[in-house]
Tab-separated table of C-alpha atoms and ligand atoms in Angstrom:
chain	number	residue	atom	x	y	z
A	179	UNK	CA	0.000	0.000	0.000
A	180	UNK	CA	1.040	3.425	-0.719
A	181	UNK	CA	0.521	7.686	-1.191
A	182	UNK	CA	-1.112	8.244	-4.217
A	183	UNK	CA	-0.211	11.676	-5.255
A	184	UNK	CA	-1.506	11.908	-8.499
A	185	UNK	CA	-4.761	13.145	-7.502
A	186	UNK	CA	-2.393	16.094	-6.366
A	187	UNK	CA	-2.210	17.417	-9.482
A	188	UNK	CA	1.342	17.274	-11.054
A	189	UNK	CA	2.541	20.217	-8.888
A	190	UNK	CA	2.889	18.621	-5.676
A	191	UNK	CA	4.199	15.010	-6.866
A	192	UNK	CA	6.841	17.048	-8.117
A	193	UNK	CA	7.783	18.733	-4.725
A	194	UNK	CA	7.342	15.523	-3.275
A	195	UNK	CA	10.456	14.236	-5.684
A	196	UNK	CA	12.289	17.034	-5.514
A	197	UNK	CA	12.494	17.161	-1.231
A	198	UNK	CA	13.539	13.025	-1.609
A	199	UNK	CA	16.160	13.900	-4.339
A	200	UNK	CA	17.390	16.930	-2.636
A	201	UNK	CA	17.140	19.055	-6.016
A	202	UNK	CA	15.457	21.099	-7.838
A	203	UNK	CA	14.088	19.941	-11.269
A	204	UNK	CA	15.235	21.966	-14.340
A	205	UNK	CA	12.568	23.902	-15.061
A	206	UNK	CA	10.761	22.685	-18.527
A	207	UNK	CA	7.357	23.850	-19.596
A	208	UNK	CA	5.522	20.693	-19.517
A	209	UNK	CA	2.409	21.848	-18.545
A	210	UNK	CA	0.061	24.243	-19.656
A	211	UNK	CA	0.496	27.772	-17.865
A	212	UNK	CA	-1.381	31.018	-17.987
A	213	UNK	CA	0.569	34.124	-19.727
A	214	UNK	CA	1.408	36.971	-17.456
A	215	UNK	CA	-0.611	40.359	-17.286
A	216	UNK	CA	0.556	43.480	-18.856
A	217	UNK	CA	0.062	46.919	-17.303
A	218	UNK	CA	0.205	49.647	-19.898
A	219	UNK	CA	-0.697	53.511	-19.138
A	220	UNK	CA	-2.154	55.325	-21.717
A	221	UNK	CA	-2.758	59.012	-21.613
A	222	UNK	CA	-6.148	60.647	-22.945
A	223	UNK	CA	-7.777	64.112	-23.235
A	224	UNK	CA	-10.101	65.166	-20.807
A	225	UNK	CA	-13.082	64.807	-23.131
A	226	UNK	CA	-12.310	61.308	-24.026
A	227	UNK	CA	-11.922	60.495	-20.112
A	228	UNK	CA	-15.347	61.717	-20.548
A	229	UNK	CA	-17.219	60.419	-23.454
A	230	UNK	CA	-14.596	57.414	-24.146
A	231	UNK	CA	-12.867	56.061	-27.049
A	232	UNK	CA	-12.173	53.673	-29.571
A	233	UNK	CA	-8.304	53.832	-30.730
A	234	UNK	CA	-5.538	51.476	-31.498
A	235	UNK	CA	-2.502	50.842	-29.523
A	236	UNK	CA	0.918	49.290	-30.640
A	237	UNK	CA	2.122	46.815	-28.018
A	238	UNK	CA	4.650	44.186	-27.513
A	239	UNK	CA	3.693	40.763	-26.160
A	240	UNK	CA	4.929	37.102	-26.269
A	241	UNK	CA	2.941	35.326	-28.314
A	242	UNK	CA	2.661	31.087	-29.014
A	243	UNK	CA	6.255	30.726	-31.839
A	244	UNK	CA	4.545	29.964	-35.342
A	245	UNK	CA	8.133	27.587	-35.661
A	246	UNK	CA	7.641	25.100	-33.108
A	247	UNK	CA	3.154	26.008	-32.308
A	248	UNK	CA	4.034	27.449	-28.767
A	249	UNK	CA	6.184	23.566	-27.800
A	250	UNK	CA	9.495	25.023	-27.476
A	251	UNK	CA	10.933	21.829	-29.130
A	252	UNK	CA	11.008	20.440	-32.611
A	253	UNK	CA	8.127	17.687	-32.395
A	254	UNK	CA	9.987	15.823	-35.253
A	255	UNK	CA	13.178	13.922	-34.984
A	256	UNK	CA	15.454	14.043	-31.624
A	257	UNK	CA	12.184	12.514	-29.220
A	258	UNK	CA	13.577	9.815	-27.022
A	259	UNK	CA	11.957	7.662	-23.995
A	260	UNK	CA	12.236	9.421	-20.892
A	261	UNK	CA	15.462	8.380	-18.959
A	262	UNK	CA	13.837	8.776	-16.047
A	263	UNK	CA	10.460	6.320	-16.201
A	264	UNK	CA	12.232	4.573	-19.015
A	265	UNK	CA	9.279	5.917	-21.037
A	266	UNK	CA	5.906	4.721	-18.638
A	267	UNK	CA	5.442	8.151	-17.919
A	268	UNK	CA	4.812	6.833	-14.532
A	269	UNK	CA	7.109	6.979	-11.623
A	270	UNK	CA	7.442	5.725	-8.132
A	271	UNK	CA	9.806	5.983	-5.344
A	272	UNK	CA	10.567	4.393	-1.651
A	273	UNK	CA	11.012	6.256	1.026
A	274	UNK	CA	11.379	4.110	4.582
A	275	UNK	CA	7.819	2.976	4.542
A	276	UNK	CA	6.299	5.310	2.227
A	277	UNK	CA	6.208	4.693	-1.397
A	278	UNK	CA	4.800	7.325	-4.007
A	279	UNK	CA	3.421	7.090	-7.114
A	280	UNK	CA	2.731	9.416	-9.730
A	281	UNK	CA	3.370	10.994	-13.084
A	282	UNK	CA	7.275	10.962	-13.824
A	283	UNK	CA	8.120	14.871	-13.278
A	284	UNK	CA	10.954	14.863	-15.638
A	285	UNK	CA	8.704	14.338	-18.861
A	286	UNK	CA	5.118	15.456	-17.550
A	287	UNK	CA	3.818	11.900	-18.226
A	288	UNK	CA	4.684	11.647	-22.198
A	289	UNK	CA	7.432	9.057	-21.632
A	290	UNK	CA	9.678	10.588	-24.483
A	291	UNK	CA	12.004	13.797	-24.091
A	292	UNK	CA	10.725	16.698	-25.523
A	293	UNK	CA	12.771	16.460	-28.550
A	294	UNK	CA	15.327	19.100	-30.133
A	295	UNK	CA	15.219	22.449	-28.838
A	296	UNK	CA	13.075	25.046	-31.067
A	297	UNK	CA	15.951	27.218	-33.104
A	298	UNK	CA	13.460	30.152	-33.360
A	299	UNK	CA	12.591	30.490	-29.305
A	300	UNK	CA	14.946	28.705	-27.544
A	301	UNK	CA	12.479	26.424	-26.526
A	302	UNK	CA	10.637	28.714	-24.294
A	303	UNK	CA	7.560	28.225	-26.819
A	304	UNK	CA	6.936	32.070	-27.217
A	305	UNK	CA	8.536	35.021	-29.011
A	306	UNK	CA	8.119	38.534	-28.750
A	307	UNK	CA	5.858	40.184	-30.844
A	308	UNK	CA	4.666	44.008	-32.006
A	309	UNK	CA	0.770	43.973	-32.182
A	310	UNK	CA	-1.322	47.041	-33.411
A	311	UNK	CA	-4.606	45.994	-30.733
A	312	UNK	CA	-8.264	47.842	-30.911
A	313	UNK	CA	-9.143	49.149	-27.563
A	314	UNK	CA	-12.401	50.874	-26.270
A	315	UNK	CA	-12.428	53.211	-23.372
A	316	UNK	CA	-15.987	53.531	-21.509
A	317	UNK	CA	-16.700	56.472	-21.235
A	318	UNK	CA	-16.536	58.065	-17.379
A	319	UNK	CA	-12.782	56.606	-17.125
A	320	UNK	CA	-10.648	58.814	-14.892
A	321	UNK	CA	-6.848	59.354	-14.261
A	322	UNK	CA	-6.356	56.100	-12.385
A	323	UNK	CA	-9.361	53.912	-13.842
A	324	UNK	CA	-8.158	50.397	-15.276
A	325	UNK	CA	-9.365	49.217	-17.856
A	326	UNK	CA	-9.191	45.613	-18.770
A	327	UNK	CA	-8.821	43.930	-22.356
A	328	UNK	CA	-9.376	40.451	-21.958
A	329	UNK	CA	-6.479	37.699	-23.385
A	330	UNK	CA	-4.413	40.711	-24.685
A	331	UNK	CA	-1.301	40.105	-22.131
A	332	UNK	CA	1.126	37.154	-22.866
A	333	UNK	CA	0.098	33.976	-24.487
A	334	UNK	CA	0.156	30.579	-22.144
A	335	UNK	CA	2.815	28.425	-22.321
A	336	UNK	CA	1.610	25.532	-23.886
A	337	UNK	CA	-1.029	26.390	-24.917
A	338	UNK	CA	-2.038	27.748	-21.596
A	339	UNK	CA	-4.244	30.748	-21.894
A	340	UNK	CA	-3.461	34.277	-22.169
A	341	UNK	CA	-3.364	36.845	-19.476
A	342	UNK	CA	-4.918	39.941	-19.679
A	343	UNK	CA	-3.819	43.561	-20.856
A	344	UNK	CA	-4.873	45.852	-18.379
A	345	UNK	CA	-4.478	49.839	-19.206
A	346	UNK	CA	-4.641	52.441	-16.532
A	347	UNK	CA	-5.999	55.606	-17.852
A	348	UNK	CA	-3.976	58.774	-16.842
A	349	UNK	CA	-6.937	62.140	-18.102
A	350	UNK	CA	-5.376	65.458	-19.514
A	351	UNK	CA	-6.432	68.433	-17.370
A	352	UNK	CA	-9.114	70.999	-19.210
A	353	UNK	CA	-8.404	74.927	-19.395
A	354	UNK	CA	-11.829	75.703	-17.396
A	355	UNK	CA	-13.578	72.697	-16.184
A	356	UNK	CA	-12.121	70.503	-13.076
A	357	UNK	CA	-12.716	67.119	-12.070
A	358	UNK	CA	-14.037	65.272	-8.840
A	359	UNK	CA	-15.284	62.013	-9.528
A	360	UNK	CA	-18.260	62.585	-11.398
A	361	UNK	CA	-19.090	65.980	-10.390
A	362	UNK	CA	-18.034	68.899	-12.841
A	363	UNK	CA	-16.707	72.168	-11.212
A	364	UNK	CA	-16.304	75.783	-13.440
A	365	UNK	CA	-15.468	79.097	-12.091
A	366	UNK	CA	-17.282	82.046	-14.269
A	367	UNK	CA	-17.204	85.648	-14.056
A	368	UNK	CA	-20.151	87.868	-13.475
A	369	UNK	CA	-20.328	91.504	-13.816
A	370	UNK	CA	-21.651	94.133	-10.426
A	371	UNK	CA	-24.658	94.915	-12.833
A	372	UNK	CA	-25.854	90.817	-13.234
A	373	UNK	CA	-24.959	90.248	-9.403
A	374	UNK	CA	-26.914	93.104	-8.037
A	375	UNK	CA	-30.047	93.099	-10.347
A	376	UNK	CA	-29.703	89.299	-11.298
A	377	UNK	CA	-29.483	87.868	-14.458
A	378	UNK	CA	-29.467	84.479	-17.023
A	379	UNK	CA	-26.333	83.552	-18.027
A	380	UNK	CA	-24.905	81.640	-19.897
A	381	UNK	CA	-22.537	78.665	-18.729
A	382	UNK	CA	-20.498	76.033	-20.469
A	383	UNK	CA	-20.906	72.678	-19.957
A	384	UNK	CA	-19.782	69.229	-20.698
A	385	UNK	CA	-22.695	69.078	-23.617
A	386	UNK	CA	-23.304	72.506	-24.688
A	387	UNK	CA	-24.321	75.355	-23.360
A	388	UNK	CA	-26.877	76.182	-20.478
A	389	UNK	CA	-28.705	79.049	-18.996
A	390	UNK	CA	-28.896	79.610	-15.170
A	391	UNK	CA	-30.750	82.690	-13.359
A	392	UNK	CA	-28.598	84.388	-11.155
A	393	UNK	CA	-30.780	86.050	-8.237
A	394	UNK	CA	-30.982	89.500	-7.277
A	395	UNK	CA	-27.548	90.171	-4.833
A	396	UNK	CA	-25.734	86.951	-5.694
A	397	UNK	CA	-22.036	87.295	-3.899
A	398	UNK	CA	-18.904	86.150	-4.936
A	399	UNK	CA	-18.260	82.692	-4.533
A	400	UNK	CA	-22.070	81.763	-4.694
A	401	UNK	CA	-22.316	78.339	-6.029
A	402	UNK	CA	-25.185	76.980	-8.098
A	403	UNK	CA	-25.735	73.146	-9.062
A	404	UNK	CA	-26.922	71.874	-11.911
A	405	UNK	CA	-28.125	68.242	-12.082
A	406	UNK	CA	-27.121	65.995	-14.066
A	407	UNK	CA	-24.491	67.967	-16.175
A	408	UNK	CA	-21.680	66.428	-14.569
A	409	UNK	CA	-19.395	63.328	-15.656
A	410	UNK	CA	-21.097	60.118	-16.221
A	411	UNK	CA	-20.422	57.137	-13.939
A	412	UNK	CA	-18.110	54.658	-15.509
A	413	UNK	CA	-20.130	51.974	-16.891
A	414	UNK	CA	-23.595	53.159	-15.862
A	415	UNK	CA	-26.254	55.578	-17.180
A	416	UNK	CA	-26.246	58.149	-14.066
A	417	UNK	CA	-24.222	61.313	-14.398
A	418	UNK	CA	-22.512	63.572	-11.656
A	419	UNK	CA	-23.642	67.192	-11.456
A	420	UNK	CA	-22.318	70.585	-12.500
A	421	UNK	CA	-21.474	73.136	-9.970
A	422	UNK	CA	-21.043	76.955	-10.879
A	423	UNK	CA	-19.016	79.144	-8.604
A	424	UNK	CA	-19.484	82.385	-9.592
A	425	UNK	CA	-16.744	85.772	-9.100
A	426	UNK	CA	-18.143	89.703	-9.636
A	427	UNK	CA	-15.527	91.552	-11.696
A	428	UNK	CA	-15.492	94.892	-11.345
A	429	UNK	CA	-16.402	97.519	-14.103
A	430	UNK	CA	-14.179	98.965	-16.687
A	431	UNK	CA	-12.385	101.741	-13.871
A	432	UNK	CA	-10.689	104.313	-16.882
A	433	UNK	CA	-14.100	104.955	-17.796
A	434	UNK	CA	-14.946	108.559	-16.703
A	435	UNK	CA	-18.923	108.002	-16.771
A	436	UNK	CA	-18.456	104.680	-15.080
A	437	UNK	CA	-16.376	106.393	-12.420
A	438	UNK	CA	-18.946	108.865	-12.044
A	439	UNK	CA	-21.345	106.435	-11.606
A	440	UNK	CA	-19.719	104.525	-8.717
A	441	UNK	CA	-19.175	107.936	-7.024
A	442	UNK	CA	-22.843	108.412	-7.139
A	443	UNK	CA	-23.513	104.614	-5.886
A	444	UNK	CA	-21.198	105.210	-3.010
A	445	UNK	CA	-22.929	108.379	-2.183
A	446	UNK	CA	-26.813	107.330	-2.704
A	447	UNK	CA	-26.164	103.834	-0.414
A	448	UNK	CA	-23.092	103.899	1.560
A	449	UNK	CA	-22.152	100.120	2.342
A	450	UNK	CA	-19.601	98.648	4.633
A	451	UNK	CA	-19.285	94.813	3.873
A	452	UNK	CA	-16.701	94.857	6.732
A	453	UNK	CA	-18.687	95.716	9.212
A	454	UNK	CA	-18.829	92.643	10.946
A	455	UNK	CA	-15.208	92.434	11.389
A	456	UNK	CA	-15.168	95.286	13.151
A	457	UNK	CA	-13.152	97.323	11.219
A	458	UNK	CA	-13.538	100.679	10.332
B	140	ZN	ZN1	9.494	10.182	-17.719
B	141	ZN	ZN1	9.642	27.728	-31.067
């Protein structure tokens, strides 16, 4: 009677041998193994963050080698039985009592040596390769947002499956709008005659232009939301809102009527906005 290990998976029979040996087994690529991930940053404007994109990318990534179809040795020619299980492809060992039992490590099971070494990839079974790749970028991405392309990082080794490509998106700042999340933020300038009798204006906003009523005495640094105007949320329909801070620039001052007319303001309702700092 004896340790089955097979049920193991190959992994772990392999340990097992390699403990009782005292060695390490050159490493060949006997079983199937998924390709690594690829990180890739790719910087877009803020619009596209916005509304997304469809665009190509050039990228380098090991694919399967056309020469020997991803084996890393010549199939053809050179294949011997295994040394090692003298070509069962089974193998089993004593140790005091125990005995183990599995498949023989050194081939993977096959029985025969892998053959002559593949010329084109030095038997790893992949080769480096330029590929021009579609991508699409949802729309609502942000600097940090990762988006992931599915089988687009290394190929397996043989014929393992790929790993994925997976781009982190690094958004272009925008002369007048800024950026939290979702939520859109402008700064816009309003003149003393709109902030003290109110007015519509007219604001900018991620689709188009909008109106918004200013009332009657608005301050400097008033904000005003407006719904729904903002960012959409990656991969959903909901959108972030718009918020409007608005500043009061003064009038033109090397006007002489304008001049006159702040003289007259000053004298027909003297104001001090400091009052409440107690300063005189
Ligand atoms: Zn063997
Ligand atoms: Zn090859």
């Amino acid at each position: 009677e004896g340790f089955d290990f097979s049920g193991f998976g190959t992994s772990s029979f392999s340990s097992v041998f390699e403990n009782i040996f005292g060695t390490t087994a050159q490493r060949t690529y006997q079983r199937a193994e998924r390709g690594e991930d690829l990180r890739y940053t790719m910087k877009v404007g803020f619009m596209d963050a916005i509304h997304g994109l469809k665009t190509r990318i050039k990228l380098t990534r090991m694919v399967a080698c056309p020469t020997c179809s991803g084996a890393g040795y010549m199939q053809k020619g050179g294949q011997q039985a295994c040394p090692v299980c003298g070509g069962s492809g089974r193998s089993t060992i004593q140790r005091g009592s125990m005995r183990f039992s599995g498949t023989c490590p050194s081939c993977g099971g096959t029985g025969r040596t892998p053959g002559q070494e593949c010329s084109m990839c030095h038997g790893h079974g992949l080769i480096q390769k330029i590929e021009l790749i579609s991508v699409r970028i949802p729309g609502g991405v942000n600097t940090g947002s990762k988006v992931r392309i599915p089988a687009k990082g290394n190929a397996g080794r043989m014929g393992g499956p790929s790993g994925d490509l997976f781009i982190t998106i690094e958004s272009a700042p925008h002369p007048f709008f800024k950026r939290e999340g979702s939520n859109i933020y402008v700064k816009i300038p309003i003149t003393v005659p709109e902030a003290t009798l109110g007015a519509k204006i007219e604001v900018p906003t991620l689709s188009g232009n909008t109106t918004i009523k200013v009332p009657p005495g608005t301050k400097s640094g008033q904000k005003f939301r407006i719904r729904a105007k903002g960012a959409p949320l990656a991969g959903k329909k909901a959108r972030g809102d718009q918020f409007v801070e608005v500043s009061i620039v003064p009038p033109p001052f090397n006007d002489e009527r304008t001049r006159e007319l702040m003289r007259e303001l000053e004298k027909i309702s003297p104001q001090n906005p400091r009052k409440k700092m107690a300063i005189h």
